[in-house]
Coordinates of C-alpha atoms in Angstrom, one line a residue:
M171 CA 79.6 -33.3 6.5
N172 CA 76.5 -34.3 8.1
F173 CA 73.4 -32.6 7.1
E174 CA 71.1 -34.3 9.5
L175 CA 69.9 -32.4 12.6
S176 CA 71.0 -33.4 16.0
E177 CA 68.6 -34.7 18.7
D178 CA 68.8 -31.3 20.5
Q179 CA 68.3 -29.4 17.2
V180 CA 65.3 -31.6 16.3
A181 CA 63.8 -30.8 19.9
F182 CA 64.4 -27.1 19.5
S183 CA 62.8 -27.1 16.0
D184 CA 59.7 -29.1 17.4
M185 CA 59.4 -26.6 20.2
A186 CA 59.6 -23.7 17.8
R187 CA 57.1 -25.2 15.4
A188 CA 54.5 -25.9 18.2
F189 CA 54.9 -22.2 19.4
A190 CA 54.5 -21.0 15.8
Q191 CA 51.4 -23.1 15.1
N192 CA 49.7 -22.2 18.5
E193 CA 50.7 -18.6 19.2
L194 CA 51.7 -17.0 15.9
E195 CA 50.0 -18.4 12.9
P196 CA 46.4 -18.2 14.2
H197 CA 46.9 -14.4 14.8
A198 CA 49.3 -13.3 12.0
A199 CA 46.6 -12.1 9.6
Q200 CA 44.9 -10.1 12.2
W201 CA 48.2 -8.5 13.5
D202 CA 49.0 -7.7 10.0
A203 CA 45.7 -6.0 9.2
E204 CA 45.6 -4.1 12.5
S205 CA 49.4 -3.2 12.6
F206 CA 49.4 -4.8 16.0
F207 CA 52.6 -5.3 17.9
P208 CA 52.0 -8.6 20.0
V209 CA 54.1 -7.7 23.0
D210 CA 52.6 -10.4 25.1
V211 CA 53.2 -13.1 22.7
I212 CA 56.8 -11.9 22.2
R213 CA 57.2 -12.3 26.0
K214 CA 55.7 -15.8 25.9
A215 CA 58.5 -16.5 23.4
G216 CA 61.0 -15.0 25.9
E217 CA 59.8 -17.6 28.5
L218 CA 61.0 -20.4 26.1
G219 CA 64.3 -18.7 25.5
F220 CA 63.5 -17.3 22.0
C221 CA 64.4 -13.8 23.0
S222 CA 68.1 -14.8 23.7
L223 CA 69.0 -17.8 21.6
Y224 CA 72.6 -17.0 21.2
A225 CA 73.2 -14.7 24.0
P226 CA 75.5 -16.3 26.7
E227 CA 74.0 -18.1 29.6
S228 CA 75.6 -15.5 31.9
V229 CA 72.7 -13.1 31.2
G230 CA 70.1 -15.9 31.1
G231 CA 70.5 -16.6 27.4
L232 CA 70.5 -20.1 25.9
G233 CA 74.0 -19.8 24.4
L234 CA 73.1 -21.6 21.3
S235 CA 75.0 -21.6 18.0
R236 CA 74.0 -19.5 15.0
L237 CA 73.1 -22.6 13.3
D238 CA 70.8 -23.7 16.1
A239 CA 69.2 -20.3 16.1
S240 CA 68.6 -20.5 12.3
I241 CA 66.8 -23.8 12.6
I242 CA 64.4 -22.2 15.4
F243 CA 63.9 -19.0 13.5
E244 CA 62.9 -21.0 10.3
Q245 CA 60.1 -22.7 12.3
L246 CA 59.0 -19.5 14.0
S247 CA 58.7 -17.5 10.7
M248 CA 56.4 -20.2 9.2
G249 CA 53.9 -18.9 11.8
C250 CA 54.5 -15.1 11.4
T251 CA 57.3 -13.6 9.2
S252 CA 57.0 -10.2 10.7
T253 CA 56.9 -11.0 14.4
T254 CA 59.8 -13.6 13.9
A255 CA 61.9 -10.9 12.1
Y256 CA 61.4 -8.6 15.1
L257 CA 62.5 -11.5 17.4
T258 CA 65.7 -11.8 15.3
I259 CA 66.4 -8.1 15.9
H260 CA 65.8 -8.4 19.6
N261 CA 68.2 -11.4 19.7
M262 CA 70.9 -9.4 18.0
V263 CA 70.5 -6.3 20.4
T264 CA 70.6 -8.7 23.5
W265 CA 73.7 -10.5 22.1
M266 CA 75.4 -7.1 21.5
L267 CA 74.8 -5.9 25.0
A268 CA 76.0 -9.2 26.6
D269 CA 79.1 -9.5 24.5
F270 CA 80.2 -5.9 24.4
G271 CA 78.5 -4.1 27.3
T272 CA 80.1 -3.0 30.6
P273 CA 79.1 -4.9 33.8
E274 CA 77.0 -1.9 34.7
A275 CA 75.1 -2.0 31.5
V276 CA 74.7 -5.8 31.3
E277 CA 73.5 -5.7 35.0
R278 CA 70.9 -3.0 34.2
W279 CA 69.4 -4.7 31.0
G280 CA 70.9 -8.0 30.3
E281 CA 68.7 -10.6 32.2
K282 CA 65.4 -8.5 31.3
L283 CA 66.2 -8.5 27.8
A284 CA 67.2 -12.1 27.6
T285 CA 63.7 -13.1 29.2
G286 CA 61.8 -10.6 26.9
E287 CA 60.6 -8.6 29.9
L288 CA 62.2 -5.7 28.2
L289 CA 62.3 -5.4 24.4
G290 CA 65.1 -3.8 22.4
S291 CA 65.6 -2.0 19.0
Y292 CA 68.8 -1.6 16.9
C293 CA 69.5 1.9 15.6
L294 CA 72.0 2.2 12.8
T295 CA 70.2 3.5 9.7
E296 CA 69.8 7.2 9.2
P297 CA 68.0 9.5 6.7
N298 CA 71.1 10.1 4.8
S299 CA 73.1 6.9 5.4
G300 CA 71.4 3.7 4.4
S301 CA 73.8 1.4 2.6
D302 CA 76.7 3.8 3.4
A303 CA 76.5 3.1 7.1
A304 CA 80.0 4.4 7.8
S305 CA 78.9 7.9 6.9
L306 CA 76.3 8.1 9.7
K307 CA 76.0 11.6 11.2
T308 CA 74.5 11.0 14.7
T309 CA 77.1 12.2 17.3
A310 CA 77.9 11.4 20.7
K311 CA 80.2 13.9 22.5
R312 CA 81.7 13.3 26.0
D313 CA 80.5 15.7 28.6
G314 CA 81.9 14.8 32.0
D315 CA 80.7 11.3 33.0
D316 CA 78.2 11.1 30.2
Y317 CA 78.0 11.4 26.4
L318 CA 75.5 13.7 24.8
L319 CA 73.7 12.0 21.9
N320 CA 72.3 14.0 19.0
G321 CA 70.8 13.1 15.6
S322 CA 68.2 10.8 14.2
K323 CA 67.7 7.2 13.1
M324 CA 65.0 5.9 10.8
F325 CA 63.4 2.6 9.8
I326 CA 63.9 1.4 13.4
S327 CA 61.8 -1.7 14.1
G328 CA 59.9 -1.7 17.4
A329 CA 60.7 2.0 18.0
G330 CA 58.3 3.6 20.3
S331 CA 57.2 0.3 21.8
T332 CA 60.6 -1.0 23.0
D333 CA 62.7 -0.3 26.2
F334 CA 66.1 -0.4 25.2
L335 CA 68.2 0.8 22.2
V336 CA 71.6 -0.1 20.7
V337 CA 72.6 3.2 19.0
M338 CA 75.6 3.7 16.6
A339 CA 76.9 7.3 16.9
R340 CA 80.0 9.2 15.8
T341 CA 82.5 9.9 18.6
G342 CA 85.5 10.6 16.4
G343 CA 86.4 11.6 12.8
E344 CA 84.8 10.6 9.6
G345 CA 84.6 7.0 8.4
P346 CA 84.1 3.7 10.3
G347 CA 86.7 4.2 12.7
G348 CA 84.9 7.2 14.3
V349 CA 81.8 5.3 15.2
S350 CA 80.9 4.0 18.6
A351 CA 78.1 1.9 20.0
F352 CA 75.9 2.7 23.0
A353 CA 73.4 1.1 25.2
V354 CA 70.6 3.6 25.7
D355 CA 67.4 3.8 27.7
A356 CA 64.5 4.1 25.1
K357 CA 62.6 6.3 27.5
A358 CA 65.4 8.7 28.3
S359 CA 64.8 12.5 28.3
G360 CA 65.5 14.0 24.9
I361 CA 64.3 11.1 22.8
S362 CA 61.4 11.5 20.6
Y363 CA 59.6 9.1 18.2
G364 CA 58.1 9.9 14.7
R365 CA 54.9 8.5 13.3
K366 CA 54.5 4.9 12.8
E367 CA 55.3 4.2 9.2
D368 CA 52.5 2.7 7.0
K369 CA 54.3 -0.1 5.3
M370 CA 53.9 -2.7 2.6
G371 CA 54.5 -5.6 5.0
W372 CA 56.1 -6.3 8.4
N373 CA 52.9 -4.7 9.9
S374 CA 53.1 -6.6 13.2
Q375 CA 56.0 -4.5 14.3
P376 CA 56.1 -0.7 14.4
T377 CA 58.6 1.2 12.5
R378 CA 59.5 4.8 13.3
M379 CA 62.1 7.5 13.1
I380 CA 64.0 8.2 16.5
T381 CA 65.4 11.7 17.1
F382 CA 68.0 12.4 19.8
E383 CA 68.4 15.9 21.4
D384 CA 71.0 16.1 24.0
V385 CA 70.3 12.7 25.3
R386 CA 72.7 11.9 28.3
V387 CA 74.2 8.5 28.0
P388 CA 76.4 7.4 31.0
A389 CA 79.9 6.8 29.8
N390 CA 79.7 3.3 31.2
H391 CA 76.9 2.4 28.7
L392 CA 79.6 2.5 25.8
L393 CA 79.6 -0.8 24.1
G394 CA 83.3 -2.0 23.7
N395 CA 85.8 1.0 23.2
E396 CA 85.4 4.2 21.4
G397 CA 85.6 3.5 17.7
D398 CA 84.5 0.0 17.9
G399 CA 80.9 0.7 16.9
F400 CA 81.2 -0.1 13.2
K401 CA 83.0 -3.3 13.9
I402 CA 80.3 -4.3 16.3
A403 CA 77.7 -3.3 13.8
M404 CA 79.2 -5.3 11.0
K405 CA 79.5 -8.5 13.4
G406 CA 75.9 -8.1 14.3
L407 CA 75.0 -7.8 10.6
D408 CA 76.6 -11.1 9.8
G409 CA 74.3 -12.9 12.1
G410 CA 71.4 -10.5 11.1
R411 CA 71.9 -11.6 7.5
I412 CA 71.5 -15.3 8.4
N413 CA 68.5 -14.4 10.5
I414 CA 66.7 -12.5 7.8
A415 CA 67.6 -15.1 5.2
T416 CA 66.2 -17.7 7.6
C417 CA 62.9 -15.8 7.8
S418 CA 62.6 -16.0 4.1
I419 CA 63.3 -19.7 4.0
G420 CA 60.7 -20.4 6.6
T421 CA 58.0 -18.2 5.0
A422 CA 58.8 -19.8 1.6
Q423 CA 58.4 -23.3 3.2
Q424 CA 55.1 -22.4 4.6
A425 CA 54.0 -21.0 1.2
I426 CA 55.0 -24.3 -0.4
N427 CA 53.0 -26.2 2.2
K428 CA 50.0 -24.2 1.7
A429 CA 50.3 -24.3 -2.2
R430 CA 50.7 -28.2 -2.0
E431 CA 47.5 -28.6 0.0
Y432 CA 45.7 -26.2 -2.4
M433 CA 46.9 -28.1 -5.5
L434 CA 45.7 -31.5 -4.0
E435 CA 42.2 -30.0 -3.2
R436 CA 41.5 -27.4 -6.1
K437 CA 40.0 -28.7 -9.4
Q438 CA 40.0 -27.3 -12.8
F439 CA 38.9 -28.7 -16.0
G440 CA 37.9 -31.9 -14.1
K441 CA 41.3 -32.4 -12.7
R442 CA 43.3 -31.6 -9.6
L443 CA 45.8 -28.7 -9.9
A444 CA 48.3 -31.4 -8.7
D445 CA 47.6 -33.5 -11.8
F446 CA 48.8 -30.8 -14.2
Q447 CA 52.4 -31.5 -15.3
A448 CA 53.2 -27.8 -15.8
L449 CA 52.3 -27.2 -12.1
Q450 CA 54.1 -30.2 -11.0
F451 CA 57.3 -28.9 -12.6
R452 CA 56.9 -25.4 -11.1
L453 CA 56.5 -26.9 -7.7
A454 CA 59.6 -29.1 -8.2
D455 CA 61.6 -26.0 -9.0
M456 CA 60.2 -24.1 -6.1
V457 CA 61.2 -26.9 -3.7
T458 CA 64.7 -27.5 -5.3
E459 CA 65.6 -23.8 -5.0
L460 CA 64.3 -23.6 -1.5
V461 CA 66.4 -26.6 -0.3
A462 CA 69.5 -25.1 -2.0
A463 CA 68.9 -21.8 -0.1
R464 CA 68.3 -23.5 3.2
Q465 CA 71.7 -25.4 2.8
L466 CA 73.5 -22.2 1.9
V467 CA 72.2 -20.5 4.9
R468 CA 73.0 -23.3 7.3
M469 CA 76.5 -23.5 5.8
A470 CA 77.0 -19.7 6.3
A471 CA 75.8 -20.2 10.0
T472 CA 78.3 -23.0 10.5
K473 CA 81.1 -20.7 9.0
L474 CA 80.1 -17.9 11.4
D475 CA 80.0 -20.3 14.4
A476 CA 83.4 -21.6 13.6
G477 CA 85.0 -18.1 13.0
N478 CA 85.9 -18.8 9.4
P479 CA 87.8 -16.0 7.8
D480 CA 85.3 -16.0 4.9
A481 CA 82.2 -16.1 7.1
T482 CA 81.2 -12.5 6.1
A483 CA 81.2 -13.4 2.4
Y484 CA 79.2 -16.6 3.1
C485 CA 76.7 -14.7 5.2
A486 CA 76.4 -12.2 2.4
M487 CA 75.9 -15.0 -0.3
A488 CA 73.4 -16.7 1.9
K489 CA 71.4 -13.5 2.5
R490 CA 71.4 -12.6 -1.2
F491 CA 70.3 -15.9 -2.4
A492 CA 68.0 -16.9 0.2
T493 CA 66.0 -13.6 0.3
D494 CA 65.7 -13.7 -3.5
V495 CA 64.6 -17.3 -3.6
G496 CA 62.3 -16.9 -0.7
F497 CA 60.5 -14.0 -2.3
K498 CA 60.4 -15.7 -5.6
V499 CA 58.9 -18.9 -4.1
C500 CA 56.2 -17.0 -2.2
D501 CA 55.4 -15.2 -5.4
E502 CA 55.1 -18.5 -7.4
A503 CA 53.0 -20.0 -4.6
L504 CA 50.7 -17.0 -4.9
Q505 CA 50.4 -17.6 -8.6
L506 CA 49.4 -21.3 -8.1
Y507 CA 46.4 -20.0 -6.1
G508 CA 45.3 -17.9 -9.0
G509 CA 42.9 -15.1 -8.0
N510 CA 42.5 -16.5 -4.6
G511 CA 46.1 -15.8 -4.0
Y512 CA 45.6 -12.1 -4.3
I513 CA 42.8 -11.8 -1.6
K514 CA 43.5 -11.6 2.1
E515 CA 41.4 -14.6 3.0
Y516 CA 44.5 -16.6 2.0
P517 CA 47.9 -15.9 3.4
M518 CA 49.8 -15.9 0.1
E519 CA 49.7 -12.1 -0.5
R520 CA 51.0 -11.5 3.1
Y521 CA 53.9 -13.9 2.5
V522 CA 54.8 -11.9 -0.5
R523 CA 54.5 -8.6 1.1
D524 CA 56.5 -9.6 4.2
T525 CA 59.3 -11.3 2.4
R526 CA 59.8 -8.4 0.0
V527 CA 61.7 -6.1 2.5
H528 CA 64.2 -9.0 3.2
R529 CA 66.0 -8.1 -0.1
I530 CA 66.5 -4.6 1.2
L531 CA 67.3 -4.7 5.0
E532 CA 70.5 -6.0 6.7
G533 CA 72.2 -4.6 3.7
T534 CA 70.6 -4.5 0.2
N535 CA 71.2 -7.6 -2.1
E536 CA 73.3 -5.2 -4.3
I537 CA 75.5 -4.5 -1.3
M538 CA 75.7 -8.3 -0.7
R539 CA 77.1 -8.6 -4.2
L540 CA 79.8 -5.9 -3.6
I541 CA 80.8 -7.8 -0.4
I542 CA 81.0 -11.1 -2.2
S543 CA 82.9 -9.8 -5.3
R544 CA 85.4 -7.8 -3.1
R545 CA 86.2 -11.0 -1.2
V546 CA 86.6 -12.9 -4.4
L547 CA 88.9 -10.3 -6.0
S548 CA 91.0 -9.4 -2.9
D549 CA 94.6 -10.2 -2.8
G550 CA 95.4 -13.7 -1.6
A551 CA 91.7 -14.6 -1.5
S552 CA 91.2 -18.4 -1.4
E553 CA 88.6 -20.3 -3.0
L554 CA 85.4 -19.7 -1.2

């Protein structure tokens, strides 16, 4: 096992760090305060390949591994958690189209998504099916050369401001086997968008409900075959869990960086905060737990890249552990700032708000525990 980054990984990391420092971090607080979706900056990210990190080169993607992508997303999230989180979703959508789309669908959207010229959203969650995704009610019924799409999706990142949707809909009976996936034009007739949700965090990306009323989707925009939708969604979520865990790690690392600077400068009772042993011990625990989380995430990414049969369980473990640790580290860093951590002049309160949702999305951390325990208790399970 070699825990050192390769020369290419270091180069990618440096490029992502420079982009985060120059294009994301200087504006993140304003984007948060104004709930502004920085489309132009996202397209700049696309020019560097950050909109299609693990999409294949055949559509203009970089064709990187999930480990490589995690290293890049970690650096980007140090600049703006919310915007990077949207980039991870766009990457997942682009990969789904490239891997499962028909030649017609890939030709229409593939390269434009890969470059960031077009932006995408992922539509799985519904008002009455959150964690229980296999019970979704949105339907897609065959009508000649089209499918008619009806239903609604909620908590959709980028909705109303994106151009392309991957939509999970029911084409068959109950349960996961009846779910299919579709590539959908976000501006198609019959699609309407709800109000922009007023959220605790993730304010640099809009979140809306989407309603589909007799939306015509060409049959050749089906992803995979009928009934493959749930499997495609779960494959996407394995990578999505690594991505969102990575966003927690990057944000927590930046929180530690800022807290370290503050402790070296701030004085109380005639001493720097850095000279108080209790605070030194707290910082030591924060760093230790963050390093452990980072290594688990990178291990899970490696398992996913290798097609390991336990990859799903490792992705669940990484997501559960890293998002809990990331939020805890950000909260502890805020505490080190005292009252200053609670005001918006400093970034700590934003780090806390933005990382809180990571414990919910891409499968709640309670669902992650179910996935892990079921694998451990399954017949013939090997040691993880």
